[in-house]
PDB file of C-alpha atoms in Angstrom:
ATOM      1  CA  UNK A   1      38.068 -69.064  23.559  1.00 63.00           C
ATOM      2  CA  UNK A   2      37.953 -66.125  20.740  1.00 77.00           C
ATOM      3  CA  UNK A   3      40.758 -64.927  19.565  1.00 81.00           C
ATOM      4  CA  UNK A   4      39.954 -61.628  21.208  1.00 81.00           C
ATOM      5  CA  UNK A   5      40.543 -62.861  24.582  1.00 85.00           C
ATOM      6  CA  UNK A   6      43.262 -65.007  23.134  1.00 87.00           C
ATOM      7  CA  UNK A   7      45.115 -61.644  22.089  1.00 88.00           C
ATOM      8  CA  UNK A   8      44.761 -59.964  25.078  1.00 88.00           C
ATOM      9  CA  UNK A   9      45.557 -62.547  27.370  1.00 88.00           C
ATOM     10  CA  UNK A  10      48.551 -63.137  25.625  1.00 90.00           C
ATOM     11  CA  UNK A  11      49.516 -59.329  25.651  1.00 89.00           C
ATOM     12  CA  UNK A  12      48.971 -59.125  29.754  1.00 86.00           C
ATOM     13  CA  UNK A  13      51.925 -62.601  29.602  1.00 88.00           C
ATOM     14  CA  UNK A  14      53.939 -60.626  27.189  1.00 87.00           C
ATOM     15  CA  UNK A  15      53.802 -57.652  29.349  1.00 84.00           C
ATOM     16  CA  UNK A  16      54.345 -59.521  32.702  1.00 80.00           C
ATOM     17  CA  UNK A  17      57.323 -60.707  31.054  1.00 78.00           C
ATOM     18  CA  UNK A  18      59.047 -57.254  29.918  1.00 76.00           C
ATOM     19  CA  UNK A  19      58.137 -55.634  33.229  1.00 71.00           C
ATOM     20  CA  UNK A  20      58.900 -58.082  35.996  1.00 70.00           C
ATOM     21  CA  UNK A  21      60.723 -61.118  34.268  1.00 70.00           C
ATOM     22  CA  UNK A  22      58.306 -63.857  35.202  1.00 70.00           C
ATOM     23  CA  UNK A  23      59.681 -67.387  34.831  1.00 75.00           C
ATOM     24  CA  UNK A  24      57.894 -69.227  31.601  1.00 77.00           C
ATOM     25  CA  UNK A  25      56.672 -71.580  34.255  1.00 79.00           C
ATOM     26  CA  UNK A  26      54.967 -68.609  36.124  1.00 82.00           C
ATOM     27  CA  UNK A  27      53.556 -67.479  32.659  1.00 83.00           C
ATOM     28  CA  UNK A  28      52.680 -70.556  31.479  1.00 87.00           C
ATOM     29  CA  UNK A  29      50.631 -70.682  35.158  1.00 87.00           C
ATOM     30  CA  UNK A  30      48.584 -67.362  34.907  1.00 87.00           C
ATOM     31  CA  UNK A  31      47.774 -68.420  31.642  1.00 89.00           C
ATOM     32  CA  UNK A  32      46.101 -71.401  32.496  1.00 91.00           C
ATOM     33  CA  UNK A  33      44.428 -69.294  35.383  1.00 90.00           C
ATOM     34  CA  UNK A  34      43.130 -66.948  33.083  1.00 90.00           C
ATOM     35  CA  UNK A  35      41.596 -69.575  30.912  1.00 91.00           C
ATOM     36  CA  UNK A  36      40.167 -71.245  33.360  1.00 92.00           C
ATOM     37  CA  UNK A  37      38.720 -68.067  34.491  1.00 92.00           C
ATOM     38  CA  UNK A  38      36.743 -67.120  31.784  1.00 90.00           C
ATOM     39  CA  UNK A  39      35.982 -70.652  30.994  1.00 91.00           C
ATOM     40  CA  UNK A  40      33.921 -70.253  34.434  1.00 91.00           C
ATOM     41  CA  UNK A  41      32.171 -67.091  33.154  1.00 89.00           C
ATOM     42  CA  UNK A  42      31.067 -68.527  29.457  1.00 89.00           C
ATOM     43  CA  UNK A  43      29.217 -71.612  32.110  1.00 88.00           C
ATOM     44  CA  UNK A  44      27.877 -69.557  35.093  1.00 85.00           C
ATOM     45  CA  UNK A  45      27.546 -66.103  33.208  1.00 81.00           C
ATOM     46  CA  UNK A  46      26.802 -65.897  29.715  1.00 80.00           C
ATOM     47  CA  UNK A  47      28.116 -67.360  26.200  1.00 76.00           C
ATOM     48  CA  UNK A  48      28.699 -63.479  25.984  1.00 79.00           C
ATOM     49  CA  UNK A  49      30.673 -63.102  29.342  1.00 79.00           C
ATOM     50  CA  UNK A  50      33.963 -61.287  28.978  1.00 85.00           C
ATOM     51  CA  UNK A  51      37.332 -60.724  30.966  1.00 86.00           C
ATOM     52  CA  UNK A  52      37.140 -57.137  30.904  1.00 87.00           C
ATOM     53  CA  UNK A  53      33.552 -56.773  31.741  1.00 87.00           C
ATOM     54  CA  UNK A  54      33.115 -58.887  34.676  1.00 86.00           C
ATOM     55  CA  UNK A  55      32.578 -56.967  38.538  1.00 88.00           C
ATOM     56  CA  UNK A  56      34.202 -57.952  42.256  1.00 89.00           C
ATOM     57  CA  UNK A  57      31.032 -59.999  42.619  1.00 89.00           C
ATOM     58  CA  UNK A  58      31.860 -62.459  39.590  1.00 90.00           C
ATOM     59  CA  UNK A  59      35.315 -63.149  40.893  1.00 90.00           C
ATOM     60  CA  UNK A  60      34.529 -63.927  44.386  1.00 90.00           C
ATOM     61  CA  UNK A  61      31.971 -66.588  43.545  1.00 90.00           C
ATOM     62  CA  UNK A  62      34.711 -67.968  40.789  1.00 90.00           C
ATOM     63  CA  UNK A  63      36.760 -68.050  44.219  1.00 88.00           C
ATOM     64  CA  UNK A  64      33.896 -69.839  46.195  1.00 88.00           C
ATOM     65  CA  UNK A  65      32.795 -72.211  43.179  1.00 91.00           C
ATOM     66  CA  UNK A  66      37.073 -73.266  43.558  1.00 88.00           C
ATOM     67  CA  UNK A  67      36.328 -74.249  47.300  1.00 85.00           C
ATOM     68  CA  UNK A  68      33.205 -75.825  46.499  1.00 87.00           C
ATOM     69  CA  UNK A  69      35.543 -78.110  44.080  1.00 87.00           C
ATOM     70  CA  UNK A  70      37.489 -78.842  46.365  1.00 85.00           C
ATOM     71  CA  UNK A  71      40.534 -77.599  44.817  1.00 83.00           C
ATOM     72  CA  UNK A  72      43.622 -76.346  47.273  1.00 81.00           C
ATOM     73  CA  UNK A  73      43.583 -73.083  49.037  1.00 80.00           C
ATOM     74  CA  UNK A  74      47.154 -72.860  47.227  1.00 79.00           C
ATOM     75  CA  UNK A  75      46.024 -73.234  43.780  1.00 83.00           C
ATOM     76  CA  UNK A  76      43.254 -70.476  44.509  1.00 85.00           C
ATOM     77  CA  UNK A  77      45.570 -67.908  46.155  1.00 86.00           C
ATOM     78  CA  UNK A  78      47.178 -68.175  42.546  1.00 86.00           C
ATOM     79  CA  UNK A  79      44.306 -67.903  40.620  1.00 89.00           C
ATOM     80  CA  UNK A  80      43.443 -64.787  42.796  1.00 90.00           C
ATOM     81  CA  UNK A  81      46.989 -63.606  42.415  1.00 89.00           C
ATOM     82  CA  UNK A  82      46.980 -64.078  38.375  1.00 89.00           C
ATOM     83  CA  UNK A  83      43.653 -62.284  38.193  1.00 91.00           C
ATOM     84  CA  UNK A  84      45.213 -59.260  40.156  1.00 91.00           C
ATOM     85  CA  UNK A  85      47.988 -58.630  38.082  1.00 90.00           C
ATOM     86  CA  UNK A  86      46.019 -58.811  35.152  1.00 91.00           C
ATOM     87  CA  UNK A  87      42.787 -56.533  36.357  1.00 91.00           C
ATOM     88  CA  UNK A  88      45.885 -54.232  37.098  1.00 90.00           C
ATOM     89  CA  UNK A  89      47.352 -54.534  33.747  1.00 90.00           C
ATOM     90  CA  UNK A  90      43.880 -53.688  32.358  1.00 90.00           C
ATOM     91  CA  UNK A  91      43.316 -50.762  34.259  1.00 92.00           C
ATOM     92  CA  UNK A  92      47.307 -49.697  33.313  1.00 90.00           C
ATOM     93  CA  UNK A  93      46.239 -50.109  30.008  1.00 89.00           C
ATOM     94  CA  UNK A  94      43.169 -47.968  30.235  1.00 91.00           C
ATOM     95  CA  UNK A  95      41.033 -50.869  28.748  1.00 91.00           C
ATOM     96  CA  UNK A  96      39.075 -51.029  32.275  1.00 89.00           C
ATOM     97  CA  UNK A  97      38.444 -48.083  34.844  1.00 89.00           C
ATOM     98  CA  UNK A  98      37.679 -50.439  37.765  1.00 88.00           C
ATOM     99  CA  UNK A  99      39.328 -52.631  39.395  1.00 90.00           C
ATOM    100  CA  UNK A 100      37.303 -55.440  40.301  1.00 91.00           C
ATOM    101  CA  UNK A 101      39.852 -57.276  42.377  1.00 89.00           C
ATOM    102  CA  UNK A 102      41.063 -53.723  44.071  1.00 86.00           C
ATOM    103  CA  UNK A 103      39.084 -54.930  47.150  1.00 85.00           C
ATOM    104  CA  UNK A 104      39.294 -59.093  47.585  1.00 81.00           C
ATOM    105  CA  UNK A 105      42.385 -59.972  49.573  1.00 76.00           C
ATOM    106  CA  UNK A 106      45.021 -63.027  49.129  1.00 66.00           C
ATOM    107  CA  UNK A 107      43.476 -65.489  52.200  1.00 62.00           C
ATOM    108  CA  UNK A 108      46.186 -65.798  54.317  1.00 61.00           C
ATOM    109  CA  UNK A 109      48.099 -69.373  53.684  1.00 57.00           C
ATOM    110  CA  UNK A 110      49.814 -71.587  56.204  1.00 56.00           C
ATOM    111  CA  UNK A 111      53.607 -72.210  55.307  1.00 59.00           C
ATOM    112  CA  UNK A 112      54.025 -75.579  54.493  1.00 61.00           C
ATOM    113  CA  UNK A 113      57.180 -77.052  55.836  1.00 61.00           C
ATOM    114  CA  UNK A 114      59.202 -78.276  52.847  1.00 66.00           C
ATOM    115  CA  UNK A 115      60.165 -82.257  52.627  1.00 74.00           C
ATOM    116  CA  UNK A 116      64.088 -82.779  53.284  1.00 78.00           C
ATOM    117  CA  UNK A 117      66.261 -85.613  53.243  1.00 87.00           C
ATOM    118  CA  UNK A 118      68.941 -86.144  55.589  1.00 87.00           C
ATOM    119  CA  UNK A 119      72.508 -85.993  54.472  1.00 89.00           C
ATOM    120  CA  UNK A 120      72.965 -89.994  54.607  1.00 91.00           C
ATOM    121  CA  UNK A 121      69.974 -89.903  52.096  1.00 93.00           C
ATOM    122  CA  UNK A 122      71.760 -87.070  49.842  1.00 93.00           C
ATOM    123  CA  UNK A 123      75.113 -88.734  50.158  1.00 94.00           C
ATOM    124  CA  UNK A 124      73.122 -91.756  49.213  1.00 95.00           C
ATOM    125  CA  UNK A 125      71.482 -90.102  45.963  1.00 95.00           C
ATOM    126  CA  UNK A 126      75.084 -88.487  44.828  1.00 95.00           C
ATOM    127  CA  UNK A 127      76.392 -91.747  44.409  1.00 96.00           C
ATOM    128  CA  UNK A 128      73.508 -93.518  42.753  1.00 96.00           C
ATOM    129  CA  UNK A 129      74.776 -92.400  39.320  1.00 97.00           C
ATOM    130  CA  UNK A 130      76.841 -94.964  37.093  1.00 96.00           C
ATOM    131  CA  UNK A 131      79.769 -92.358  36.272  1.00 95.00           C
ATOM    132  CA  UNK A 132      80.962 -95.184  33.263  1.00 95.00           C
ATOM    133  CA  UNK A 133      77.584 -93.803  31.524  1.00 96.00           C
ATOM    134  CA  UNK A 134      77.912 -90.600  30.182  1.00 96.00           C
ATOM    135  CA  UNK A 135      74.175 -89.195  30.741  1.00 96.00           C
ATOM    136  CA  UNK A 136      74.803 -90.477  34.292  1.00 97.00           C
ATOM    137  CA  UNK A 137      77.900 -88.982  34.837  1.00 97.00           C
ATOM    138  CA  UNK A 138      75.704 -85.731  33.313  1.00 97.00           C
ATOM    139  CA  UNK A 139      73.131 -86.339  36.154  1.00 97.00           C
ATOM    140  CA  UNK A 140      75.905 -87.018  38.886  1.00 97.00           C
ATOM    141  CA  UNK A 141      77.487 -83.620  37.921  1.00 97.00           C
ATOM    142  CA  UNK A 142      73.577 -81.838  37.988  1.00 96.00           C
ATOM    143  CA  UNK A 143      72.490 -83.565  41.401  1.00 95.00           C
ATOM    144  CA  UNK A 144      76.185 -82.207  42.546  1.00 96.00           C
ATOM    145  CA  UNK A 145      75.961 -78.569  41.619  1.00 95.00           C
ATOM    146  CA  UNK A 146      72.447 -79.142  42.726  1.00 94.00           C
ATOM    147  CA  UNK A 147      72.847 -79.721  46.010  1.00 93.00           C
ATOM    148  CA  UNK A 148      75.943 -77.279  46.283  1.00 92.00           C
ATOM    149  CA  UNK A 149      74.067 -74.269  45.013  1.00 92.00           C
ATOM    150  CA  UNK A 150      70.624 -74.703  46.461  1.00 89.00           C
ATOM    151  CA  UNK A 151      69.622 -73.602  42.784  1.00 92.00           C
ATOM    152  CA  UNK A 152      65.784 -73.849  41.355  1.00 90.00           C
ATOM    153  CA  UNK A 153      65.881 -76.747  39.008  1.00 91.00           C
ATOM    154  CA  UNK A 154      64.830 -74.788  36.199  1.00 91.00           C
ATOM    155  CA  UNK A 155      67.901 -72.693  37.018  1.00 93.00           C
ATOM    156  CA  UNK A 156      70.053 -75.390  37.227  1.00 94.00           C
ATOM    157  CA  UNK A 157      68.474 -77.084  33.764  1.00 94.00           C
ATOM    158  CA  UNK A 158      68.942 -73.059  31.838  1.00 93.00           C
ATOM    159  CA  UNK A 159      72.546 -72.650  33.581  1.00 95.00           C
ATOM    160  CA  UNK A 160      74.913 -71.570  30.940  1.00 95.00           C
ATOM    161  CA  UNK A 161      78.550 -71.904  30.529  1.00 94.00           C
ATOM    162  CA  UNK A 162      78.942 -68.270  30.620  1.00 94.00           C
ATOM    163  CA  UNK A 163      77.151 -67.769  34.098  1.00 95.00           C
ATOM    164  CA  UNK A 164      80.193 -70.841  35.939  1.00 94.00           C
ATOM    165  CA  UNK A 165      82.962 -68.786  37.110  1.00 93.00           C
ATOM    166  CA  UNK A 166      86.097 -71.983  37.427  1.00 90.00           C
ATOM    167  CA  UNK A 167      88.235 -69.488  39.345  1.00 90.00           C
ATOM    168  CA  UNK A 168      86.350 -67.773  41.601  1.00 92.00           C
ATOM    169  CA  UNK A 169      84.117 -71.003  41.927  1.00 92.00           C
ATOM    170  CA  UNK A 170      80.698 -69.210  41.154  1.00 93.00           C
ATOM    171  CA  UNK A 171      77.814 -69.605  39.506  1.00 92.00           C
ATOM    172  CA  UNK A 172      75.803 -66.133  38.296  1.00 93.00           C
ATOM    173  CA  UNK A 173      72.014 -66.620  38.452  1.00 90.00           C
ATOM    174  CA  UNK A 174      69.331 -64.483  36.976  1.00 84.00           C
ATOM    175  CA  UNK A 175      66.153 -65.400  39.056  1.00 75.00           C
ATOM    176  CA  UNK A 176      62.843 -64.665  40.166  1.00 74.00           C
ATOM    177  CA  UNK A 177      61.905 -61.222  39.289  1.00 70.00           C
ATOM    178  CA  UNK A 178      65.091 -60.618  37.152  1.00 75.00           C
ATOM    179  CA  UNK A 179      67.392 -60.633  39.868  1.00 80.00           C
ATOM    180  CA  UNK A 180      70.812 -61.478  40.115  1.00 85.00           C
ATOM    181  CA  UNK A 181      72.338 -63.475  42.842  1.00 89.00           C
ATOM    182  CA  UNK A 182      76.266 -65.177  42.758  1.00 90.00           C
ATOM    183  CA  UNK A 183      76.721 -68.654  44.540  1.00 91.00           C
ATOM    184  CA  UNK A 184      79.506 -70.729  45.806  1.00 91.00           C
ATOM    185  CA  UNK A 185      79.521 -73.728  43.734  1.00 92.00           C
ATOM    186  CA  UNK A 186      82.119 -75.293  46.129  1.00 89.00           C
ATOM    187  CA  UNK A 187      85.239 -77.422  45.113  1.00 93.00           C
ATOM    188  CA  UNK A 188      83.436 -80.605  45.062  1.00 95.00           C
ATOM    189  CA  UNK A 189      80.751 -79.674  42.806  1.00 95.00           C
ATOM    190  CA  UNK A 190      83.160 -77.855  40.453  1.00 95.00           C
ATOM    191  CA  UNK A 191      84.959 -81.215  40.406  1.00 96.00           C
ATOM    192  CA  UNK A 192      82.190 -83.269  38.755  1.00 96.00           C
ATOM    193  CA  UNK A 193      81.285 -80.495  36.375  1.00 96.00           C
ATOM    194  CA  UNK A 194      84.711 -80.544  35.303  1.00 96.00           C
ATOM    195  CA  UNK A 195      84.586 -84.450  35.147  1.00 97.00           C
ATOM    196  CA  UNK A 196      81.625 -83.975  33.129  1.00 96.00           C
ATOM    197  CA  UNK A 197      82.729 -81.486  31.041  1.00 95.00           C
ATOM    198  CA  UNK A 198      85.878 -83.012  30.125  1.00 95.00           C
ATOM    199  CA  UNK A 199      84.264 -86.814  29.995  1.00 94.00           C
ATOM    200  CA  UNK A 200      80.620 -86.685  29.477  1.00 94.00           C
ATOM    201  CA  UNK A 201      79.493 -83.925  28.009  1.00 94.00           C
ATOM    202  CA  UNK A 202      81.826 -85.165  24.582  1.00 94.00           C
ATOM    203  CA  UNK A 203      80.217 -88.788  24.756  1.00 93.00           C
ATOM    204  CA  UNK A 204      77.008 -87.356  25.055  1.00 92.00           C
ATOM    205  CA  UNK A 205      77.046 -84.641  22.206  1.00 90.00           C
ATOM    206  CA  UNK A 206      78.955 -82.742  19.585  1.00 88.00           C
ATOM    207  CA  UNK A 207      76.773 -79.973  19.107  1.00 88.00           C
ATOM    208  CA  UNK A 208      77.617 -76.519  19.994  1.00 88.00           C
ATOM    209  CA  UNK A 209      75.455 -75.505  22.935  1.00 90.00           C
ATOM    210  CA  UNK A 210      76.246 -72.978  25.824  1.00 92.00           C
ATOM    211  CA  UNK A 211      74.194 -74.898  27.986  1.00 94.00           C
ATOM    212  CA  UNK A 212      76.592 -76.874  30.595  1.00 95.00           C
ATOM    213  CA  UNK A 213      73.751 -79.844  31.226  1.00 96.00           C
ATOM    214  CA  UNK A 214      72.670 -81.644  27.603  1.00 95.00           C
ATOM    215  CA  UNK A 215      71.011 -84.458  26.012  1.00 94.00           C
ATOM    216  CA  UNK A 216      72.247 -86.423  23.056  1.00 91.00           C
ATOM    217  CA  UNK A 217      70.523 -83.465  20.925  1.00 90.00           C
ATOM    218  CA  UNK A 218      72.518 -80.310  22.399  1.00 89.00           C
ATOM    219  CA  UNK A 219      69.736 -79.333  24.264  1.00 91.00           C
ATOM    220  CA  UNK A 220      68.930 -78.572  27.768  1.00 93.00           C
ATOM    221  CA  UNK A 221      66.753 -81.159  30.033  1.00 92.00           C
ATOM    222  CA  UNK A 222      63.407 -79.977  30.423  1.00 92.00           C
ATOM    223  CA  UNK A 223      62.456 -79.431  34.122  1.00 90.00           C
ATOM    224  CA  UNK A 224      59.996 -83.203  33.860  1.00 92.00           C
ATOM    225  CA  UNK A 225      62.917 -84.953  32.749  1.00 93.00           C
ATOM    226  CA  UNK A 226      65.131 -83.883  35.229  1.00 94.00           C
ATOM    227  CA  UNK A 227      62.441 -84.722  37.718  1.00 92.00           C
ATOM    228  CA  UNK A 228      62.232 -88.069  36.343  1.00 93.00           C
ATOM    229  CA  UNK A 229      66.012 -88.741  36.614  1.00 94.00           C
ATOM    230  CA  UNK A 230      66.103 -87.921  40.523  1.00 93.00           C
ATOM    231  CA  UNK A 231      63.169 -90.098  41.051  1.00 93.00           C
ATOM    232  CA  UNK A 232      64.854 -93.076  39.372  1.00 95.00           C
ATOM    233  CA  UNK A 233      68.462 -92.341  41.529  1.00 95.00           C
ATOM    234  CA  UNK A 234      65.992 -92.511  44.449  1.00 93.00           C
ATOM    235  CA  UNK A 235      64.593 -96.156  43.824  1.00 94.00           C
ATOM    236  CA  UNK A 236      68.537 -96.920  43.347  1.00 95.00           C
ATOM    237  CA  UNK A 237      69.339 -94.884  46.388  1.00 93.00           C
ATOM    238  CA  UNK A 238      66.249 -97.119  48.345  1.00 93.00           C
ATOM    239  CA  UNK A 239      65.339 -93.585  49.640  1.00 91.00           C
ATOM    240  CA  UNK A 240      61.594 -93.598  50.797  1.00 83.00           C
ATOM    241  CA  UNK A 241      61.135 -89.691  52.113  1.00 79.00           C
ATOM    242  CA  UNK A 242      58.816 -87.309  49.990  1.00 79.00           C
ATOM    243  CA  UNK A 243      60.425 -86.247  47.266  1.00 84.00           C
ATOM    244  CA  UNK A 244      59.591 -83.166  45.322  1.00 80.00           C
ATOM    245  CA  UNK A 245      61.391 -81.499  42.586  1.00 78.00           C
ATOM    246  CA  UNK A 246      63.004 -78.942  45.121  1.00 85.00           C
ATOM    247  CA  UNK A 247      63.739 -81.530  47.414  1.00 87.00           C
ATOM    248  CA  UNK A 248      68.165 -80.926  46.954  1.00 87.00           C
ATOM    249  CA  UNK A 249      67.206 -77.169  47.415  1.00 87.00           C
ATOM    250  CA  UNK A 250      65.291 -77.683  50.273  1.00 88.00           C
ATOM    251  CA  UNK A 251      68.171 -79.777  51.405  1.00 88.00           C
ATOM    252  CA  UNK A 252      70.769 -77.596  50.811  1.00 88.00           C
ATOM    253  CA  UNK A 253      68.605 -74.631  53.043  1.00 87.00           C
ATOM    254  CA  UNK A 254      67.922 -77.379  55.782  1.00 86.00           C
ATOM    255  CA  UNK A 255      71.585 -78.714  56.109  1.00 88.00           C
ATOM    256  CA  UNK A 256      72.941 -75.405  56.247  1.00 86.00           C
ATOM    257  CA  UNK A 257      70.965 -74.218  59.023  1.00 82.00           C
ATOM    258  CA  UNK A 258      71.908 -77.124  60.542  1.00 81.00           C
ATOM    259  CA  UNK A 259      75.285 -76.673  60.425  1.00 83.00           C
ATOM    260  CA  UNK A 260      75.266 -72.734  61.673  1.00 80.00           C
ATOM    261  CA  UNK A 261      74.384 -70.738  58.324  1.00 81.00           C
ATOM    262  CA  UNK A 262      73.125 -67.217  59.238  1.00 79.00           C
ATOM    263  CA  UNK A 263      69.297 -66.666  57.849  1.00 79.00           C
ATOM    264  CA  UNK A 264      70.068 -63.749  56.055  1.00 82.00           C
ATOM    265  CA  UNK A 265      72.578 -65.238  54.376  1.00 80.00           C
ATOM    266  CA  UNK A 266      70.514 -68.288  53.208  1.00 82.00           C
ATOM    267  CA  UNK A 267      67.953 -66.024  52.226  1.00 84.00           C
ATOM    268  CA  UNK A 268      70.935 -64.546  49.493  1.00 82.00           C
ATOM    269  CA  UNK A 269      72.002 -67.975  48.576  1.00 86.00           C
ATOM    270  CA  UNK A 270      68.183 -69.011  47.717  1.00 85.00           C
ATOM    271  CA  UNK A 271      67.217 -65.962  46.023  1.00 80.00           C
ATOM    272  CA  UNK A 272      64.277 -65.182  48.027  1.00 79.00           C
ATOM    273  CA  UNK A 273      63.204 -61.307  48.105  1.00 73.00           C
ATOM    274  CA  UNK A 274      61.401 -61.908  51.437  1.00 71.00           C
ATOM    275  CA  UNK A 275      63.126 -63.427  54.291  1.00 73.00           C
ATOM    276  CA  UNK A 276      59.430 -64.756  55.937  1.00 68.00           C
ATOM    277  CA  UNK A 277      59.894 -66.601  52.933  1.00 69.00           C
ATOM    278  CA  UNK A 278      63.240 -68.239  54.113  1.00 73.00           C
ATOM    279  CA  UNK A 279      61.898 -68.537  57.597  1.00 73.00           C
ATOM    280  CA  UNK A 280      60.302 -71.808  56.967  1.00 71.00           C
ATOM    281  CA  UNK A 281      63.131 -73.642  57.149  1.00 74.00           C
ATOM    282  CA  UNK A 282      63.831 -72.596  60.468  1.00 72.00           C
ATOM    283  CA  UNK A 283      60.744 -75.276  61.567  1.00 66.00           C
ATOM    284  CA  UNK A 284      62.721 -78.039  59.543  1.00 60.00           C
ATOM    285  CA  UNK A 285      66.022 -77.288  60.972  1.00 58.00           C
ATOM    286  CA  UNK A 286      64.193 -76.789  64.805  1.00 61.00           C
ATOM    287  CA  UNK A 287      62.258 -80.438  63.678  1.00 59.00           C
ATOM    288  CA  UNK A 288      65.789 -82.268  63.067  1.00 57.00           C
ATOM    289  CA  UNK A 289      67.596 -80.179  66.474  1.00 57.00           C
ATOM    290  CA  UNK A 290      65.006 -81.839  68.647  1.00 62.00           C
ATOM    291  CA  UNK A 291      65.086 -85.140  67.128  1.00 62.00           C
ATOM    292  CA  UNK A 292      69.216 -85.297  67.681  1.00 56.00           C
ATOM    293  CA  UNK A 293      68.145 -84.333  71.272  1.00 58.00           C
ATOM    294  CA  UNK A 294      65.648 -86.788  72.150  1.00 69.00           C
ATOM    295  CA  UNK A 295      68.008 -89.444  70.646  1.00 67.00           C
ATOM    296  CA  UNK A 296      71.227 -88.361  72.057  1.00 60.00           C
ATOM    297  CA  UNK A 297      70.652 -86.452  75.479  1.00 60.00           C
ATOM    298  CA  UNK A 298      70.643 -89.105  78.308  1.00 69.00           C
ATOM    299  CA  UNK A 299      67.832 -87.064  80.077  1.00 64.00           C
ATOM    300  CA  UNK A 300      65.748 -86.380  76.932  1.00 52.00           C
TER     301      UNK A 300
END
């Protein structure tokens, strides 16, 4: 890739970033879109192909040459998605007077019904932890406030010291899109943070850090490692659903559904600026309501 393209692909991230607050995950994702894009229009279009030259016709068969891969309708919406903003970017930017994505619209995607666990399995991971080890007791503390807070794990691994409210039992989240959302951490969860705090935390580290979860460095986990950890309680915990990094948040929406939480509400407590978005867990909680019937009603 020259370091033309390099420059201005960069520039469109940096931009995305000051305007709308993208996660570095999200970033890091168009990125690797964007690359991949013009990687496909050096092969099928020229050594001498360019991002900023290319017409409506180039990106649709980049789109069909992605089905012909066989790579997921998901990861194509995105690609389609990170080639929008940044065709609109261009043309904000005056270094393009056309559009060439103005026209092609996002194929419609069917909602995928996120994995839960039930709450035997969750009680069942919470207490797979060794508390007498001091990175466990640090994981028993993050599955905790977790599970409490419904939180995106790379929340939960940036959370700060200065974003936990002890008193009013609250933690302060900038998310998605640079928005701001307060939720209950609950006296449980605020329990085993303070546990940790007190306990763990000074086993684990004496480096200064306003980060609340750390390693043995004063760091924060990355979101892999993290990942890894709940994986491992799992084999412990003998628990054989799906897992997925989300799976706690997806557990935390499911469970309170199930127990009577208002939508609109959840939709708050997730962070989610569209509540079609919080919808989907409406199917879960309507999947687990039958099977209680069919096991419990005499004439089910």
């Amino acid at each position: 890739m020259s370091t033309k393209h390099a420059e201005l692909i960069e520039n469109f991230l940096e931009r995305l970033w000051l305007k709308q607050g993208v996660s570095k995950h999200t970033s890091s994702a168009y990125g690797t879109d964007l690359r991949k894009f013009l990687s496909f229009l050096l092969e099928h279009v020229g050594e001498h192909a360019e991002l900023l030259s290319v017409h409506s016709n180039h990106i649709e068969d980049y789109l069909l040459w992605r089905r012909q891969q066989g790579l997921s309708p998901r990861s194509t919406a995105r690609s389609l998605s990170a080639l929008k903003k940044f065709y609109n970017y261009a043309v904000q930017e005056r270094l393009i007077s056309v559009d060439p994505t103005a026209r092609l619209r996002q194929p419609k995607q069917p909602q995928a019904i996120p994995h839960s666990l039930a709450e035997s399995e969750v009680e069942a991971l919470l207490a797979a932890p060794d508390c007498d080890d001091p990175v466990q007791l640090r994981d028993r503390a993050m599955l905790e406030v977790l599970y409490a807070t419904g939180l995106r794990v790379t929340e939960l691994v940036q959370l700060t010291f200065s974003q936990v409210s002890k008193q009013q039992e609250l933690v302060r989240i900038i998310g998605k899109g640079n928005k701001e959302r307060l939720v209950p951490l609950g006296e449980t969860a605020l329990e085993w943070l303070q546990t940790y705090e007190n306990q763990g935390r000074p086993a684990l580290t004496q480096m200064r850090s306003d980060y609340v979860f750390v390693t043995r460095r004063g760091g924060p986990l990355t979101r892999q490692a993290f990942w890894h950890r709940i994986k491992y309680y799992a084999q412990i915990a003998e628990i054989r659903s799906h897992l997925s990094p989300h799976t706690l948040r997806h557990a935390f929406a499911t469970h309170l559904l199930n127990h009577g939480a208002d939508l609109r509400v959840l939709q708050m407590l997730l962070g989610h600026s569209d509540l079609s978005t919080t919808q989907i867990y409406t199917h879960v909680a309507r999947e687990r309501l039958q099977q209680l019937h069919a096991t419990h009603h005499p004439r089910a």
